[in-house]
Coordinates of C-alpha atoms in Angstrom, one line a residue:
X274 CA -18.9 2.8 15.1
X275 CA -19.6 2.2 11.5
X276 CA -22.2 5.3 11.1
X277 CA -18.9 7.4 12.6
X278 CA -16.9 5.4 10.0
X279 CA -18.8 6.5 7.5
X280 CA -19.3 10.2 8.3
X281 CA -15.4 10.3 8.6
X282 CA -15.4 9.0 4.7
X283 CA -17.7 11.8 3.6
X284 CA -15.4 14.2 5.4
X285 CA -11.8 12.9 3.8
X286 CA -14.6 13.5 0.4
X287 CA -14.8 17.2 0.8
X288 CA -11.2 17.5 2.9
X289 CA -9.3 16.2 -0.1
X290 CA -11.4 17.8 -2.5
X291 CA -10.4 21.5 -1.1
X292 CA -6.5 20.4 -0.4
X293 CA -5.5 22.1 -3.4
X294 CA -7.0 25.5 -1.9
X295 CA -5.5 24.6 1.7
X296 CA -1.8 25.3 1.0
X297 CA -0.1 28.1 3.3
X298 CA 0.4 31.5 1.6
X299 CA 4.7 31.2 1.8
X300 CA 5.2 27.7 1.9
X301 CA 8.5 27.8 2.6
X302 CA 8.5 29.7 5.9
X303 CA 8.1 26.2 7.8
X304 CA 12.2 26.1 7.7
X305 CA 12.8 29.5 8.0
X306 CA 12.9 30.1 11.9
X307 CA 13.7 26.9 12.9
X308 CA 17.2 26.4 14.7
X309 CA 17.7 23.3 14.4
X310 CA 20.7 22.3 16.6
X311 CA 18.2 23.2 19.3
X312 CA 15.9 20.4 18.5
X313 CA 15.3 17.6 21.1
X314 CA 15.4 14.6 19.0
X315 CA 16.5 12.3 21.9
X316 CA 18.5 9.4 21.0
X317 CA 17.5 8.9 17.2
X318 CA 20.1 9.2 14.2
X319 CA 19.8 13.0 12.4
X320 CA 22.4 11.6 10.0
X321 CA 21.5 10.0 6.7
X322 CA 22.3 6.5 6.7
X323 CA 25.3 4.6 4.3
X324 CA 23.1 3.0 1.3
X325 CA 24.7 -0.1 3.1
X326 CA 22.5 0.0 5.6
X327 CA 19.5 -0.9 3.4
X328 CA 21.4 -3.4 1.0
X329 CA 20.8 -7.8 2.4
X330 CA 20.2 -10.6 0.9
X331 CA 16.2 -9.9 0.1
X332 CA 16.6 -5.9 -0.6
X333 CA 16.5 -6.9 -4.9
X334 CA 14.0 -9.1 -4.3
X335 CA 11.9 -6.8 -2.8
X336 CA 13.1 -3.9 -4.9
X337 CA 12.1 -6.2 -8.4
X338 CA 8.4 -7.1 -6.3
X339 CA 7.6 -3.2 -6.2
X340 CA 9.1 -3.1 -9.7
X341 CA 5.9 -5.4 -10.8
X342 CA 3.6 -3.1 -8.3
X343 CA 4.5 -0.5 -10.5
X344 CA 3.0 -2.5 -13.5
X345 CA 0.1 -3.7 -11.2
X346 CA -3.3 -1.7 -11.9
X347 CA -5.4 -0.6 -9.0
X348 CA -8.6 -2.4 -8.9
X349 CA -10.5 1.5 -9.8
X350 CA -8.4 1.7 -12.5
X351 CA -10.5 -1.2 -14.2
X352 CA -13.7 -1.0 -12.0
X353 CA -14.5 2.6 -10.9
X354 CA -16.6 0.7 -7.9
X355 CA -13.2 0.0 -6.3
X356 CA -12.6 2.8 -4.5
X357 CA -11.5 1.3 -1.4
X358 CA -8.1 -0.5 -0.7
X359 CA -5.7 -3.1 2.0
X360 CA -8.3 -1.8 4.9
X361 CA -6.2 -4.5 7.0
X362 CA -2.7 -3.2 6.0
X363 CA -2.2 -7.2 4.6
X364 CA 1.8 -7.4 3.3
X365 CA 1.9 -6.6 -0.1
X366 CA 5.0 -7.6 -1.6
X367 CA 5.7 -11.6 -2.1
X368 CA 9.4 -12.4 -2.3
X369 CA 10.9 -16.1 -2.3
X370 CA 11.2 -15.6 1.4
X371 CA 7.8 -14.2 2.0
X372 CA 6.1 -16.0 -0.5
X373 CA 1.6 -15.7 -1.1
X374 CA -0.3 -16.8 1.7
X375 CA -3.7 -16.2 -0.1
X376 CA -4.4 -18.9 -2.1
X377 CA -7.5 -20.0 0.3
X378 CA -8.4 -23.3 0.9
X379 CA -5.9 -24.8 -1.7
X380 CA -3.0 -26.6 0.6
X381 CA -0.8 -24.0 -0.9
X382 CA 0.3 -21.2 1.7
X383 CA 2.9 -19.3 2.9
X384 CA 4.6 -22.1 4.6
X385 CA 5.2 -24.4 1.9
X386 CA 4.9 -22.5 -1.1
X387 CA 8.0 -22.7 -2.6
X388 CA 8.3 -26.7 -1.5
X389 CA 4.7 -26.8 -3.5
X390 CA 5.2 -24.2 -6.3
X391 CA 9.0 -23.9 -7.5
X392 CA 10.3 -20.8 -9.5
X393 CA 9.0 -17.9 -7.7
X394 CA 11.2 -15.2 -8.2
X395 CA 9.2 -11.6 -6.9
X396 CA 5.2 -10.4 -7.2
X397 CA 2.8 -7.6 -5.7
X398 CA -0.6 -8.7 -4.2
X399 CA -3.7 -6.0 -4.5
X400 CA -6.9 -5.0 -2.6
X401 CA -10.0 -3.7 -3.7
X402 CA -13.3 -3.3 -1.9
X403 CA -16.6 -1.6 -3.1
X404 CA -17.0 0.1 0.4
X405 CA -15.1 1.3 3.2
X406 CA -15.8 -1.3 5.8
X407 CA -15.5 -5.2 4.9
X408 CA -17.8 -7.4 4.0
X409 CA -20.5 -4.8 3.1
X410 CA -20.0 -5.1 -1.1
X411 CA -17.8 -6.8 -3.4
X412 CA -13.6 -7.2 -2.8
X413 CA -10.9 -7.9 -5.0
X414 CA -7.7 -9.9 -4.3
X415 CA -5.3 -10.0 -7.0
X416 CA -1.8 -11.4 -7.0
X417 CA 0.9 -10.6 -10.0
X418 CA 3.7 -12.9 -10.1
X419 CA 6.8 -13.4 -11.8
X420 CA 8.5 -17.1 -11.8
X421 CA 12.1 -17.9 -13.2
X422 CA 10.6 -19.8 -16.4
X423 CA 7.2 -19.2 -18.6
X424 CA 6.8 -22.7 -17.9
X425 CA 7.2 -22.5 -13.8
X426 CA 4.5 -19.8 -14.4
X427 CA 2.1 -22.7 -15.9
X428 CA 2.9 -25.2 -13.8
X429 CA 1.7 -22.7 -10.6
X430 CA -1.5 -22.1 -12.3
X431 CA -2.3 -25.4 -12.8
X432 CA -1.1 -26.7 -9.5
X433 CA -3.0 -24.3 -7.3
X434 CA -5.8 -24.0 -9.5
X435 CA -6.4 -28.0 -9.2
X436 CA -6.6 -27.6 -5.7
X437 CA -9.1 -25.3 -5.0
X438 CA -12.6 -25.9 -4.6
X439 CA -15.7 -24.4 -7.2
X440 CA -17.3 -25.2 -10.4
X441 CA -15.5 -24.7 -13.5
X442 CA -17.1 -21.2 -15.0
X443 CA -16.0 -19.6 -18.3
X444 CA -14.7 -16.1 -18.9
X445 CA -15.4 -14.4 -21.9
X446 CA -12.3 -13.9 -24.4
X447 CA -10.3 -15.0 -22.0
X448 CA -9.8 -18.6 -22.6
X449 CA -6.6 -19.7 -21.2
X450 CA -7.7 -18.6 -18.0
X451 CA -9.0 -21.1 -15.5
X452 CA -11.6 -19.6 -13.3
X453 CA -13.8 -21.6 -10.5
X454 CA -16.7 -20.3 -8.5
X455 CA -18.3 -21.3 -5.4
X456 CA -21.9 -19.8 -4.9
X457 CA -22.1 -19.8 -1.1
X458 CA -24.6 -20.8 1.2
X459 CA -23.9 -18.5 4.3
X460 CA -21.4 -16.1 3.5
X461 CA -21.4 -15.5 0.1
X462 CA -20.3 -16.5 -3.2
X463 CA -16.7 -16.4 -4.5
X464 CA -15.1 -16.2 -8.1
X465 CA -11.0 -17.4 -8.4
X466 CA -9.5 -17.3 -11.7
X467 CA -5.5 -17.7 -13.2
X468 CA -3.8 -17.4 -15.9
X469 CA -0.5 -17.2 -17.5
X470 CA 1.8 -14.8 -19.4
X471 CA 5.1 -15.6 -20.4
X472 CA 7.0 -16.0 -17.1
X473 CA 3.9 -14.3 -15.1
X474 CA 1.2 -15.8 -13.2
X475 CA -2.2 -13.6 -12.5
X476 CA -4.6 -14.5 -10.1
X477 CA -8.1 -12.4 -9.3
X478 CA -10.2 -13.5 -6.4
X479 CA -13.8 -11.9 -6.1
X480 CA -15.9 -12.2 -2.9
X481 CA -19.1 -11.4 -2.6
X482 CA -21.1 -11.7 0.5
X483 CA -24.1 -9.6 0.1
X484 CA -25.6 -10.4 -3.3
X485 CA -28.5 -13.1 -2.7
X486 CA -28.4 -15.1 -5.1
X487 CA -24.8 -15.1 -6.3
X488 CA -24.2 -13.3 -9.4
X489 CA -21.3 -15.2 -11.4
X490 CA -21.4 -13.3 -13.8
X491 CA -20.9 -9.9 -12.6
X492 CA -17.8 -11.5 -10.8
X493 CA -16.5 -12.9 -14.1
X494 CA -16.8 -9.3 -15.6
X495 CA -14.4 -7.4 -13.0
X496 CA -12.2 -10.4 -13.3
X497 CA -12.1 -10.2 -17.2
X498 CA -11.5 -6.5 -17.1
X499 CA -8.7 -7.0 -14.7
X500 CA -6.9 -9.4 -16.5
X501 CA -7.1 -6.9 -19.7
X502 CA -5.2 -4.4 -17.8
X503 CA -2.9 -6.9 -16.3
X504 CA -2.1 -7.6 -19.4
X505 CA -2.1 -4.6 -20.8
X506 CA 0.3 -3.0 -18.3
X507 CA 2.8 -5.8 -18.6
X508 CA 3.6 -4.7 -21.6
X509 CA 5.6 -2.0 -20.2
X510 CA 7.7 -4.3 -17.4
X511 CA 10.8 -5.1 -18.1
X512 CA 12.0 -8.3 -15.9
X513 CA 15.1 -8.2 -14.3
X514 CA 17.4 -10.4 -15.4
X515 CA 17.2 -13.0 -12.7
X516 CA 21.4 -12.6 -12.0
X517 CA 21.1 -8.7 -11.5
X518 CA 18.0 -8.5 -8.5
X519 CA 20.5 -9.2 -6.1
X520 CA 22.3 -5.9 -6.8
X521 CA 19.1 -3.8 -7.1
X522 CA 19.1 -1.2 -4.7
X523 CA 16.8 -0.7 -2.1
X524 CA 16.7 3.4 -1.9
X525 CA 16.0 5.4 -4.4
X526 CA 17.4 9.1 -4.4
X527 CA 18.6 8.9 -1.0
X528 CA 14.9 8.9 0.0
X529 CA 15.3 6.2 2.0
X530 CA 18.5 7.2 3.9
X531 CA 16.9 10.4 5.2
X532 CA 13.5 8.7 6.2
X533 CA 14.0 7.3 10.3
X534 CA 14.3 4.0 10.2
X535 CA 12.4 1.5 12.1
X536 CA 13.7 -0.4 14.8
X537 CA 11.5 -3.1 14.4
X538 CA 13.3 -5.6 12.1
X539 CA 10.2 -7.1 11.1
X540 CA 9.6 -4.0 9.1
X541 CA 10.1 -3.5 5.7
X542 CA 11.6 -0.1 4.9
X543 CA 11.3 0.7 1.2
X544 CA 10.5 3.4 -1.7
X545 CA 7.6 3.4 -3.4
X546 CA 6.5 5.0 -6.8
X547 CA 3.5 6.5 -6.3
X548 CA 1.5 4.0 -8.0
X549 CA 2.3 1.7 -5.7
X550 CA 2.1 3.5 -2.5
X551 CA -1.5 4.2 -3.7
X552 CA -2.0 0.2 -3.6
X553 CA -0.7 0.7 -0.2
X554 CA -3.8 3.2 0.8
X555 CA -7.4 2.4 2.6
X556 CA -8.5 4.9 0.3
X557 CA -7.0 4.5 -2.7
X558 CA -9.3 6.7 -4.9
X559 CA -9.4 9.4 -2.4
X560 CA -5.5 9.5 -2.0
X561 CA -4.8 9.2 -5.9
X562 CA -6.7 12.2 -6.2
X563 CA -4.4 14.0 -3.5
X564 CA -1.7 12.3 -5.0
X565 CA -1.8 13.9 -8.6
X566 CA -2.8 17.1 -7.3
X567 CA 0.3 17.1 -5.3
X568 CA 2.7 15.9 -8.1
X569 CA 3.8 13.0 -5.4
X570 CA 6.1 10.8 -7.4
X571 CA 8.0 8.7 -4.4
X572 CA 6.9 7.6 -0.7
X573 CA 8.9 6.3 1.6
X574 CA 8.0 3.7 4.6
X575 CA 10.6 3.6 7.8
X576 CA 7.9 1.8 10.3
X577 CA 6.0 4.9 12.4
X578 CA 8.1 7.3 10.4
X579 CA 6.5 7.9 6.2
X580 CA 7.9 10.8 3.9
X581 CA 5.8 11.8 0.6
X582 CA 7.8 13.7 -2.1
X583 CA 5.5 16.3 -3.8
X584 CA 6.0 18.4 -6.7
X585 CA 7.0 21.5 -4.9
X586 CA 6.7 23.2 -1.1
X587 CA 3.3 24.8 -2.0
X588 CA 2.1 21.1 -2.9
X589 CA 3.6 19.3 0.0
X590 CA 1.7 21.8 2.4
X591 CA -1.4 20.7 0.1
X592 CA -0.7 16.8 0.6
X593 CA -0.2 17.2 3.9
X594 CA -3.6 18.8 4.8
X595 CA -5.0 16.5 2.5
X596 CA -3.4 13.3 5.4
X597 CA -4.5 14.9 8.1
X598 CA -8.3 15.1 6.9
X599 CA -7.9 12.0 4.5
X600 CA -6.4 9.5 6.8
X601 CA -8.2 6.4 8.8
X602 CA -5.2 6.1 10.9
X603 CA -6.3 9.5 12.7
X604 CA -9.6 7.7 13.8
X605 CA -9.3 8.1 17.5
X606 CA -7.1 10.6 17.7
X607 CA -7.5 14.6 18.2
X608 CA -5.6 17.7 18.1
X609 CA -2.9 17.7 20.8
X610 CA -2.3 21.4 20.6
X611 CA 1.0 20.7 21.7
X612 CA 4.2 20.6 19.2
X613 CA 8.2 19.2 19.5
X614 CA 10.2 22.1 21.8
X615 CA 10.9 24.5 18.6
X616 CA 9.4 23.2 16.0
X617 CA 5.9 24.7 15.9
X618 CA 5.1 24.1 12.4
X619 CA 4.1 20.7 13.3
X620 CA 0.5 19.5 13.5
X621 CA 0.4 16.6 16.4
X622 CA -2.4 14.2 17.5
X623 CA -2.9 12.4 20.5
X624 CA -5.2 9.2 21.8
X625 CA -8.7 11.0 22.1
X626 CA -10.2 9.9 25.3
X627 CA -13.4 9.7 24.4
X628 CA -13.3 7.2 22.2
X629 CA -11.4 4.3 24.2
X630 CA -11.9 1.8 21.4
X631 CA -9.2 3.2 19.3
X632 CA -6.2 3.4 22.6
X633 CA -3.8 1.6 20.6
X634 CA -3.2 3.7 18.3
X635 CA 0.2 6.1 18.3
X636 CA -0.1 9.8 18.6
X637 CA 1.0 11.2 15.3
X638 CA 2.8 14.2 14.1
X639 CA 2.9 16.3 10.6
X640 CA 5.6 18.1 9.1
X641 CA 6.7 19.5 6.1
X642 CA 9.8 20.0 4.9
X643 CA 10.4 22.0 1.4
X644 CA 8.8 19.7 -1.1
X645 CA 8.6 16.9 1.6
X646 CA 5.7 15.7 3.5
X647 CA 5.9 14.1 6.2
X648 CA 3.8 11.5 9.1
X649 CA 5.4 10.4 12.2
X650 CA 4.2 8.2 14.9
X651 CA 5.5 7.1 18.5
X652 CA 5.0 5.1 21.6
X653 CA 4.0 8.7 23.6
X654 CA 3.8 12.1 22.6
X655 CA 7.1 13.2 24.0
X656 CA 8.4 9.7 21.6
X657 CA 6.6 11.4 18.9
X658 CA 7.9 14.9 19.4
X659 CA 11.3 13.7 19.2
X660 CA 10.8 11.0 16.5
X661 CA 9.2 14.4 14.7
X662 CA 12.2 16.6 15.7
X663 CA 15.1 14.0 14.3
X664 CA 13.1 13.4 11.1
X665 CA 12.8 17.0 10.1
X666 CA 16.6 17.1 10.8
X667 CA 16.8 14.7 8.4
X668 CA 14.9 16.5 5.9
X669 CA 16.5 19.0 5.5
X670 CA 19.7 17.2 4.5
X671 CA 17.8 16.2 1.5
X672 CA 18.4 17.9 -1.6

């Protein structure tokens, strides 16, 4: 499996690499024919939702949490190495009500965080890996996070930090940090390290379960580097005062309203800058590149239904090539050389059967809609087709 894994990467290489010669030559024919009242989108909405609909009692805290994901760098952006991101699609947003649950090995978890460490107010979490697959090079975990007070922010570093295991290890001209390393016997060594900024606490974990011996100092070189972004990039972030999250809204441009929702409550439906959608990626480099060549500035997340805003029609046709040979989540999956009743535009994909290992995964359908792209899953392929169907209705409500 991992030889196929990696063939598949060397593929998205060149497939993303030729996107921007891939677009169709009238971009905007994929509306032009299409009658859309004859559409079978079963029983989902075709309607934009109320901005209501997306406004509770943890939509600002979420909205400020991408705010500082926005401010966040990506682990290539400080080590080119990094080229690799959340392979496990971990939660990446910390709220008061979803709080860290990566402080390994400390005491301090997701379940009594906030009884533990008071003040947290919102904070992104990041993912970086030297290779595809996991445990095969170097990964980063980094958490950014802002607490009510400078000196909540101080206390957390010192009250985690205290608890977890490792040897005290400097980090050059960085000396309010506190940073701990743990050599390994069996697995690997680790490198954790905090520090505070004002009301922010950083955090950068390092694993490294291939180098033999441990090299502490190569660890304590990413981590300096990323704290010198960090820092550099919060210079830019502009808290929210702590009485306004609650009225932050949730969708931006109606984005959000005209992307199916999920009906999984557990889900979080949001809009993402690009930046942070990118710390959302397996392939982080790879879709980065697709991203800028496309213009993408927004993405929005409904569950199985995600819309991409590109610069124009002509680059939406070139992102959405670029998904289609670019993304893991099409491991498994092949040509269904079907489409939704009507809409032939769209490019489906359904469970290959010769590869049983991957039978969990939806089928999946691409569309594009003016300068939207878009990548819809189901239960089945007739759930797809009509999840396909009711989000291209949608789409082109959008203006």
């Amino acid at each position: 499996m991992r030889v196929n894994m990696r063939n598949t990467i060397a593929l998205t290489v060149a497939a993303i690499t030729i996107s921007a010669a891939a677009a169709c030559s009238n971009p905007n024919t994929n509306t032009s024919d299409i009658e859309l009242d004859k559409l079978d989108v079963g029983n989902y909405q075709t309607m934009p939702a109320a901005a209501e609909a997306f406004q509770n009692s943890e939509s600002g805290s979420l909205r400020e949490a991408i705010n500082i994901g926005s401010h966040t760098p990506l682990p290539f952006e400080y080590d080119h190495r990094f080229e690799f991101g959340n392979y496990f699609g971990y939660r990446q947003h910390v709220t008061r009500s979803e709080p860290p649950d990566g402080f390994d090995n400390t005491g301090v978890d997701a379940e009594n965080f906030n009884a533990e460490i008071p003040g947290l107010v919102a904070g992104w979490q990041t993912f970086g890996q030297r290779r595809f697959e996991p445990d095969f090079g170097r990964q980063i975990k980094t958490y950014t996070l802002r607490f009510e007070t400078a000196s909540a922010a101080a206390n957390a570093v010192h009250r985690i930090s205290e608890r977890a295991a490792g040897e005290n290890y400097p980090i050059a001209d960085q000396p309010n940090t506190i940073t701990k390393v743990t050599p390994g016997v069996f697995y690997g060594g680790t490198m954790e390290s905090w520090t505070s900024h004002h009301e922010m606490l950083l955090y950068i974990k390092v694993g490294d379960p291939v180098s033999r011996p441990y090299e502490a100092a190569e660890s304590a070189s990413i981590a300096k580097k990323f704290f010198d972004k960090q820092l550099a990039m919060l210079k830019d972030y502009e808290p929210t005062p702590l009485a306004e999250i609650p009225k932050l809204q949730l969708d931006i441009d109606n984005l959000l309203a005209h992307t199916l929702p999920s009906e999984d409550g557990r889900i979080k439906s949001a809009v993402y800058p690009a930046r942070v959608a990118l710390s959302l990626s397996k392939y982080t480099k790879l879709m980065s590149n697709a991203f800028t060549d496309a213009g993408v500035d927004y993405y929005t997340s409904g569950g199985l239904s995600r819309v991409w805003r590109a610069r124009d029609a002509a680059a939406a046709e070139r992102l959405s090539t670029a998904l289609r040979n670019g993304s893991l989540d099409l491991i498994g999956l092949r040509p269904s050389g079907t489409h939704p009743p009507g809409l032939p535009s769209a490019k489906c994909y359904e469970v290959d059967p010769a590869d049983p290992s991957y039978a969990n995964i939806p089928p999946q359908c691409f569309i594009t809609v003016g300068r939207f792209a878009a990548r819809i899953g189901g239960a089945n392929m007739q759930d797809t087709h009509q999840r396909t169907a009711a989000q291209y209705k949608l789409l082109t409500l959008l203006k």
